[in-house]
Amino acid sequence: MHQCSENGPRLSVLSQQANVVSQRGGNATLPCAIQRDQSMPPNRKMRIKWTKLTSDYLKEAGQKGGGVNGTDQPQLNPRAALASQVDVFVAMDYHKRSYGRFHGRVHLQGSSPLDASLVITDITLEDYGRYKCEVIDGLEDGTAVVSLDLQGVLFPYSPRLGRYNLNFYEAERACREQDAAVASFDQLYEAWRGGLDWCNAGWLSDGSVQYPITNPREPCGGKNTMPGVRNYGLREKEKNHFDPSKLTYDEAVGACLKDGAEIAKVGQMYAAWKLLGYDRCDAGWLADGSVRYPISRPRRRCSPSEAA
């Protein structure tokens, strides 16, 4: 988008890529290029600001109509819009500042005076999402939005005390304890396209509750329905709740330490099953106190009907 004058736009902000893909611990460059009318004099006070858009901002933008990076920008409540954006980095001439958990991990690529691309290093799970590049040059301004996607394994998680016991904030905490993060719809959709089938509704990062079905059946939306991602819509984050071994849990932890290892998290076991075909028909403890086992070769007494 850009600010328009009587003679048309004098400043444009563009992104050559709508999506950038990286991985946890890696680096990523979010592209942002400035185009200025040649008649504009040099401005050392041109301001470049990067912010991260939260799910609340994107939700409100969708309700107002238009796209956050389209030419028909929705008119959001200014106070709500500011509260729904996280400051990442600001630069004006020689003055530069990074904010919060981005401090020391972000800088401008700066390949030219008109390159506003942002470099993020040592990427964390929380860095996933959409970022806005905003440029203010006197009375002219423009913005562009770039998505940062992370490669990884999406896995379904149910608490050890049974499913549908977690509100949204408890689900966020449970994921952090599993060294993971609540998935987005885009991540769930890609996992569904890869064959993920899970007949338990769960929280997504935007506050909606959904579940992926590749094999329609009666308990999961109906046998005669189409495969897809089932959607319960946005839910109340605080009020709604979704989501035996020979050794005791403490003995299992001790046994792992004795072997120079540590008890596995749910995501680690799921990744071993999904990526390496890990198969073990013997239930065991996991770090969250649940008891599970992976099956890649269905057989009698070991998930006879499907891999799970």
Coordinates of N, CA and C in Angstrom, one line a residue, residues 85-254:
Q85 N -0.5 -5.3 17.8 CA 0.8 -5.3 17.1 C 1.9 -5.3 18.1
V86 N 2.9 -6.1 17.8 CA 4.1 -6.2 18.7 C 5.3 -5.5 18.0
D87 N 5.8 -4.5 18.7 CA 7.0 -3.8 18.1 C 8.2 -4.8 18.0
V88 N 8.8 -4.7 16.8 CA 10.0 -5.6 16.5 C 11.3 -4.7 16.4
F89 N 11.2 -3.7 15.5 CA 12.4 -3.0 15.1 C 12.0 -1.6 14.5
V90 N 12.8 -0.6 14.9 CA 12.6 0.7 14.4 C 14.0 1.3 14.0
A91 N 14.0 2.0 12.8 CA 15.3 2.6 12.4 C 14.9 4.0 11.8
M92 N 15.8 5.0 12.1 CA 15.7 6.3 11.5 C 17.1 6.9 11.5
D93 N 17.6 6.9 10.3 CA 19.0 7.4 10.1 C 19.9 6.4 10.8
Y94 N 20.7 7.0 11.7 CA 21.7 6.1 12.5 C 21.0 5.6 13.8
H95 N 19.8 5.9 14.1 CA 19.2 5.5 15.3 C 18.4 4.2 15.0
K96 N 18.7 3.1 15.7 CA 18.1 1.8 15.5 C 17.8 1.2 16.9
R97 N 16.6 0.5 16.9 CA 16.2 -0.1 18.2 C 15.4 -1.4 17.9
S98 N 15.8 -2.4 18.6 CA 15.0 -3.7 18.6 C 14.2 -3.8 19.9
Y99 N 13.1 -4.6 20.0 CA 12.3 -4.6 21.1 C 12.0 -6.0 21.7
G100 N 11.8 -6.0 23.0 CA 11.3 -7.3 23.6 C 12.2 -8.5 23.3
R101 N 11.5 -9.6 23.0 CA 12.2 -10.8 22.8 C 13.0 -10.8 21.4
F102 N 12.8 -9.7 20.6 CA 13.6 -9.6 19.4 C 14.9 -8.9 19.6
H103 N 15.1 -8.4 20.8 CA 16.3 -7.5 21.1 C 17.5 -8.4 20.8
G104 N 18.4 -7.8 20.0 CA 19.7 -8.4 19.7 C 19.6 -9.5 18.6
R105 N 18.4 -9.8 18.1 CA 18.2 -10.8 17.1 C 17.7 -10.3 15.7
V106 N 17.5 -9.0 15.6 CA 17.0 -8.4 14.4 C 17.8 -7.2 13.9
H107 N 17.9 -7.1 12.6 CA 18.6 -5.9 12.0 C 18.1 -5.7 10.6
L108 N 18.3 -4.6 10.0 CA 18.0 -4.4 8.6 C 19.1 -4.9 7.7
Q109 N 18.7 -5.5 6.6 CA 19.7 -6.1 5.7 C 20.5 -4.9 5.1
G110 N 19.8 -3.8 4.7 CA 20.5 -2.6 4.3 C 21.4 -2.7 3.1
S111 N 21.1 -3.6 2.1 CA 21.9 -3.7 1.0 C 22.0 -2.4 0.1
S112 N 21.0 -1.5 0.3 CA 21.0 -0.2 -0.3 C 20.1 0.7 0.6
P113 N 20.2 2.0 0.3 CA 19.4 2.9 1.1 C 17.9 2.7 1.0
L114 N 17.4 2.0 0.0 CA 16.0 1.7 -0.2 C 15.6 0.2 0.2
D115 N 16.6 -0.4 0.8 CA 16.3 -1.8 1.3 C 15.9 -1.8 2.7
A116 N 14.6 -2.1 3.0 CA 14.1 -2.1 4.4 C 13.9 -3.6 4.9
S117 N 14.5 -4.5 4.2 CA 14.3 -6.0 4.6 C 14.9 -6.2 6.0
L118 N 14.1 -7.1 6.8 CA 14.4 -7.4 8.1 C 15.1 -8.7 8.2
V119 N 16.2 -8.8 8.9 CA 16.9 -10.1 9.1 C 16.6 -10.5 10.6
I120 N 16.0 -11.7 10.7 CA 15.8 -12.3 12.1 C 16.7 -13.5 12.3
T121 N 17.5 -13.5 13.4 CA 18.4 -14.6 13.6 C 17.9 -15.4 14.8
D122 N 18.5 -16.6 14.9 CA 18.2 -17.5 16.0 C 16.7 -17.6 16.2
I123 N 16.0 -18.0 15.2 CA 14.5 -18.0 15.2 C 13.9 -18.9 16.2
T124 N 12.9 -18.5 16.9 CA 12.2 -19.3 17.9 C 10.8 -19.6 17.4
L125 N 10.1 -20.5 18.1 CA 8.8 -21.0 17.7 C 7.8 -19.8 17.7
E126 N 8.0 -18.8 18.7 CA 7.1 -17.7 18.8 C 7.3 -16.7 17.6
D127 N 8.3 -16.8 16.8 CA 8.5 -15.9 15.7 C 7.6 -16.1 14.6
Y128 N 7.0 -17.3 14.5 CA 6.1 -17.6 13.4 C 4.9 -16.6 13.4
G129 N 4.6 -16.2 12.1 CA 3.4 -15.3 12.0 C 3.6 -14.3 10.9
R130 N 2.9 -13.2 10.9 CA 2.9 -12.2 9.9 C 3.5 -10.9 10.5
Y131 N 4.3 -10.2 9.6 CA 5.0 -9.0 10.0 C 4.7 -7.9 9.0
K132 N 4.6 -6.7 9.6 CA 4.3 -5.5 8.8 C 5.6 -4.6 8.7
C133 N 5.9 -4.3 7.5 CA 7.0 -3.3 7.2 C 6.3 -2.0 6.9
E134 N 6.6 -0.9 7.7 CA 6.0 0.4 7.5 C 7.1 1.4 7.3
V135 N 6.9 2.2 6.3 CA 7.9 3.3 6.0 C 7.2 4.6 6.0
I136 N 7.7 5.6 6.7 CA 7.2 6.9 6.8 C 8.3 7.9 6.3
D137 N 7.9 8.6 5.3 CA 8.9 9.6 4.7 C 8.2 10.9 4.5
G138 N 8.3 11.8 5.5 CA 7.6 13.0 5.5 C 6.1 12.8 5.6
L139 N 5.4 13.3 4.6 CA 3.9 13.1 4.6 C 3.5 11.8 3.8
E140 N 4.5 11.1 3.3 CA 4.2 9.9 2.5 C 4.5 8.7 3.4
D141 N 3.7 7.6 3.2 CA 3.9 6.4 4.0 C 3.4 5.2 3.2
G142 N 3.9 4.0 3.5 CA 3.5 2.8 2.8 C 3.8 1.6 3.7
T143 N 3.1 0.5 3.5 CA 3.3 -0.7 4.3 C 3.3 -1.9 3.3
A144 N 3.9 -3.0 3.8 CA 3.8 -4.3 3.2 C 3.8 -5.4 4.3
V145 N 3.2 -6.5 4.0 CA 3.1 -7.6 5.0 C 3.7 -8.8 4.5
V146 N 4.5 -9.5 5.3 CA 5.2 -10.7 5.0 C 5.0 -11.8 6.0
S147 N 4.8 -13.0 5.6 CA 4.5 -14.1 6.6 C 5.8 -14.9 6.7
L148 N 6.1 -15.3 8.0 CA 7.2 -16.1 8.3 C 6.7 -17.5 8.7
D149 N 7.0 -18.5 7.9 CA 6.5 -19.9 8.2 C 7.7 -20.7 8.7
L150 N 7.4 -21.6 9.6 CA 8.5 -22.5 10.2 C 8.2 -23.9 9.8
Q151 N 9.3 -24.6 9.4 CA 9.3 -26.0 9.1 C 9.3 -26.8 10.5
G152 N 8.6 -27.9 10.5 CA 8.5 -28.7 11.7 C 7.5 -29.8 11.6
V153 N 7.2 -30.5 12.7 CA 6.3 -31.5 12.8 C 5.1 -31.1 13.6
L154 N 3.9 -31.1 13.0 CA 2.7 -30.8 13.8 C 2.1 -32.1 14.4
F155 N 1.9 -32.1 15.7 CA 1.4 -33.3 16.3 C 0.2 -32.9 17.2
P156 N -0.8 -33.8 17.3 CA -2.0 -33.6 18.2 C -1.6 -33.9 19.6
Y157 N -2.1 -33.2 20.5 CA -1.8 -33.4 21.9 C -3.0 -33.4 22.8
S158 N -3.1 -34.4 23.6 CA -4.2 -34.4 24.6 C -3.6 -34.5 26.0
P159 N -4.1 -33.8 27.0 CA -3.5 -33.9 28.4 C -3.7 -35.3 29.0
R160 N -2.8 -35.6 29.9 CA -2.8 -37.0 30.4 C -4.1 -37.2 31.2
L161 N -4.8 -36.2 31.7 CA -6.0 -36.4 32.4 C -7.3 -36.6 31.6
G162 N -7.1 -36.6 30.2 CA -8.2 -36.8 29.3 C -8.3 -35.6 28.4
R163 N -9.0 -35.8 27.3 CA -9.2 -34.7 26.3 C -10.2 -33.7 26.8
Y164 N -10.2 -32.5 26.1 CA -11.1 -31.4 26.4 C -11.1 -30.9 27.8
N165 N -9.9 -30.8 28.4 CA -9.7 -30.3 29.7 C -9.0 -29.0 29.8
L166 N -8.5 -28.4 28.6 CA -7.7 -27.2 28.6 C -8.4 -26.1 27.9
N167 N -8.4 -24.9 28.6 CA -8.8 -23.7 27.9 C -7.6 -23.2 27.0
F168 N -7.8 -22.1 26.3 CA -6.8 -21.7 25.3 C -5.4 -21.5 26.0
Y169 N -5.5 -20.7 27.1 CA -4.2 -20.4 27.8 C -3.5 -21.6 28.4
E170 N -4.3 -22.5 28.9 CA -3.7 -23.8 29.4 C -3.1 -24.6 28.3
A171 N -3.8 -24.5 27.1 CA -3.2 -25.2 26.0 C -1.9 -24.6 25.5
E172 N -1.8 -23.3 25.6 CA -0.5 -22.6 25.3 C 0.6 -23.1 26.2
R173 N 0.2 -23.1 27.5 CA 1.2 -23.6 28.5 C 1.6 -25.0 28.3
A174 N 0.6 -25.9 28.0 CA 0.9 -27.3 27.8 C 1.9 -27.5 26.6
C175 N 1.7 -26.7 25.5 CA 2.5 -26.8 24.4 C 4.0 -26.3 24.7
R176 N 4.1 -25.2 25.5 CA 5.4 -24.8 25.9 C 6.1 -25.9 26.7
E177 N 5.4 -26.6 27.5 CA 6.0 -27.6 28.3 C 6.5 -28.8 27.5
Q178 N 5.8 -28.9 26.3 CA 6.3 -29.9 25.3 C 7.3 -29.4 24.3
D179 N 7.8 -28.2 24.6 CA 8.8 -27.6 23.8 C 8.2 -27.4 22.4
A180 N 7.0 -26.9 22.4 CA 6.2 -26.7 21.1 C 5.4 -25.4 21.2
A181 N 4.6 -25.1 20.2 CA 3.7 -24.0 20.2 C 2.4 -24.4 19.6
V182 N 1.3 -23.7 20.0 CA 0.0 -23.9 19.4 C 0.1 -23.7 17.9
A183 N -0.5 -24.6 17.2 CA -0.4 -24.5 15.7 C -1.3 -23.5 15.1
S184 N -1.0 -23.0 14.0 CA -1.9 -22.1 13.2 C -2.7 -22.9 12.3
F185 N -3.8 -22.2 11.7 CA -4.6 -22.9 10.7 C -3.8 -23.4 9.5
D186 N -2.9 -22.5 9.0 CA -2.1 -22.8 7.9 C -1.3 -24.1 8.1
Q187 N -0.7 -24.2 9.3 CA 0.1 -25.4 9.7 C -0.8 -26.6 9.8
L188 N -2.0 -26.5 10.4 CA -2.9 -27.6 10.4 C -3.3 -28.1 9.0
Y189 N -3.6 -27.1 8.2 CA -4.1 -27.4 6.8 C -3.0 -28.1 6.0
E190 N -1.7 -27.7 6.2 CA -0.6 -28.4 5.5 C -0.5 -29.8 6.0
A191 N -0.6 -30.0 7.3 CA -0.5 -31.3 7.9 C -1.6 -32.2 7.4
W192 N -2.8 -31.6 7.3 CA -4.0 -32.4 6.8 C -3.7 -32.8 5.3
R193 N -3.2 -31.9 4.5 CA -2.8 -32.3 3.1 C -1.8 -33.4 3.1
G194 N -1.0 -33.5 4.2 CA 0.0 -34.5 4.3 C -0.5 -35.8 4.8
G195 N -1.9 -35.8 5.2 CA -2.5 -37.1 5.6 C -2.9 -37.1 7.1
L196 N -2.7 -36.0 7.8 CA -3.0 -36.0 9.3 C -4.5 -36.2 9.4
D197 N -4.9 -37.2 10.3 CA -6.3 -37.5 10.6 C -6.4 -37.6 12.1
W198 N -7.2 -36.7 12.7 CA -7.3 -36.7 14.1 C -8.7 -36.3 14.6
C199 N -9.4 -37.2 15.1 CA -10.8 -37.0 15.5 C -11.0 -36.4 16.9
N200 N -10.2 -35.4 17.2 CA -10.3 -34.7 18.4 C -10.2 -33.2 18.1
A201 N -11.2 -32.4 18.5 CA -11.1 -30.9 18.3 C -10.0 -30.3 19.2
G202 N -9.3 -29.4 18.7 CA -8.2 -28.7 19.5 C -8.1 -27.3 19.1
W203 N -7.4 -26.6 20.0 CA -7.2 -25.1 19.8 C -6.1 -24.8 18.7
L204 N -6.4 -23.8 18.0 CA -5.4 -23.2 17.1 C -5.0 -21.8 17.6
S205 N -3.9 -21.3 17.0 CA -3.3 -20.0 17.6 C -4.3 -18.8 17.5
D206 N -5.2 -18.9 16.5 CA -6.1 -17.8 16.4 C -7.3 -17.8 17.3
G207 N -7.4 -18.9 18.2 CA -8.5 -19.0 19.1 C -9.6 -19.8 18.6
S208 N -9.5 -20.4 17.4 CA -10.5 -21.2 16.8 C -10.3 -22.7 17.3
V209 N -11.3 -23.5 17.1 CA -11.2 -24.9 17.5 C -11.5 -25.8 16.2
Q210 N -10.5 -26.6 15.8 CA -10.7 -27.3 14.6 C -10.0 -28.7 14.7
Y211 N -10.3 -29.6 13.7 CA -9.6 -30.9 13.7 C -9.6 -31.4 12.2
P212 N -8.5 -32.1 11.9 CA -8.4 -32.6 10.5 C -8.9 -34.0 10.3
I213 N -9.6 -34.2 9.2 CA -10.2 -35.5 8.9 C -9.9 -35.9 7.4
T214 N -9.1 -36.9 7.2 CA -8.9 -37.4 5.9 C -9.7 -38.7 5.6
N215 N -10.2 -39.3 6.6 CA -11.0 -40.6 6.5 C -12.3 -40.3 7.2
P216 N -13.3 -39.8 6.5 CA -14.6 -39.5 7.1 C -15.3 -40.7 7.7
R217 N -15.8 -40.6 8.9 CA -16.5 -41.7 9.6 C -17.5 -41.1 10.6
E218 N -18.3 -41.9 11.1 CA -19.5 -41.5 11.9 C -19.1 -40.6 13.1
P219 N -18.2 -41.1 13.9 CA -17.9 -40.2 15.1 C -17.2 -38.9 14.8
C220 N -16.8 -38.7 13.6 CA -15.9 -37.6 13.2 C -16.6 -36.7 12.1
G221 N -17.8 -36.3 12.4 CA -18.5 -35.4 11.4 C -19.4 -36.1 10.4
G222 N -19.4 -37.5 10.5 CA -20.3 -38.2 9.6 C -19.5 -38.9 8.5
K223 N -20.0 -40.1 8.2 CA -19.4 -41.0 7.2 C -19.5 -40.5 5.8
N224 N -20.6 -39.7 5.5 CA -20.9 -39.3 4.2 C -20.4 -37.8 3.9
T225 N -19.6 -37.3 4.8 CA -19.1 -35.9 4.6 C -17.8 -36.0 3.8
M226 N -17.4 -34.8 3.4 CA -16.1 -34.7 2.6 C -14.9 -34.6 3.6
P227 N -13.8 -35.1 3.2 CA -12.6 -34.9 4.0 C -12.3 -33.4 4.1
G228 N -11.6 -33.0 5.2 CA -11.3 -31.6 5.3 C -11.0 -31.3 6.8
V229 N -10.8 -30.0 7.0 CA -10.5 -29.5 8.4 C -11.8 -29.1 9.0
R230 N -12.3 -29.8 10.0 CA -13.6 -29.4 10.6 C -13.4 -28.2 11.6
N231 N -14.3 -27.3 11.5 CA -14.1 -26.0 12.2 C -15.3 -25.7 13.1
Y232 N -15.0 -25.6 14.4 CA -16.0 -25.1 15.4 C -16.1 -23.6 15.5
G233 N -15.2 -22.9 14.8 CA -15.2 -21.5 14.9 C -14.4 -20.9 16.1
L234 N -14.4 -19.6 16.3 CA -13.8 -19.0 17.4 C -14.5 -19.3 18.7
R235 N -13.8 -19.6 19.8 CA -14.3 -20.0 21.1 C -13.8 -19.1 22.2
E236 N -14.5 -19.1 23.3 CA -14.1 -18.3 24.5 C -12.8 -18.9 25.0
K237 N -11.7 -18.1 25.0 CA -10.4 -18.7 25.3 C -10.3 -19.1 26.8
E238 N -11.1 -18.5 27.7 CA -11.0 -18.8 29.1 C -12.0 -19.8 29.5
K239 N -13.2 -19.8 28.9 CA -14.3 -20.6 29.3 C -14.4 -22.0 28.7
N240 N -14.0 -22.1 27.4 CA -14.2 -23.4 26.7 C -12.9 -24.2 26.9
H241 N -13.1 -25.6 26.9 CA -12.1 -26.5 27.2 C -12.0 -27.6 26.0
F242 N -10.9 -27.6 25.4 CA -10.7 -28.6 24.3 C -9.3 -29.3 24.5
D243 N -9.0 -29.5 23.7 CA -7.8 -30.1 23.3 C -7.9 -31.7 23.2
P244 N -0.4 -48.0 31.4 CA 0.2 -48.3 32.7 C 1.5 -49.0 32.5
S245 N 2.3 -48.7 33.1 CA 3.7 -49.1 32.8 C 4.2 -49.9 34.0
K246 N 5.3 -50.7 33.7 CA 5.9 -51.4 34.8 C 6.7 -50.5 35.8
L247 N 7.0 -49.3 35.3 CA 7.7 -48.4 36.2 C 6.8 -47.3 36.6
T248 N 7.0 -46.7 37.8 CA 6.3 -45.5 38.1 C 6.9 -44.4 37.2
Y249 N 6.3 -43.2 37.2 CA 6.8 -42.1 36.4 C 8.2 -41.7 36.9
D250 N 8.4 -41.6 38.2 CA 9.7 -41.2 38.8 C 10.8 -42.2 38.5
E251 N 10.4 -43.5 38.5 CA 11.3 -44.6 38.2 C 11.7 -44.5 36.7
A252 N 10.8 -44.2 35.9 CA 11.1 -44.1 34.4 C 12.1 -42.9 34.2
V253 N 11.8 -41.8 34.9 CA 12.7 -40.6 34.7 C 14.1 -41.0 35.2
G254 N 14.2 -41.7 36.3 CA 15.5 -42.2 36.8 C 16.2 -43.2 35.9

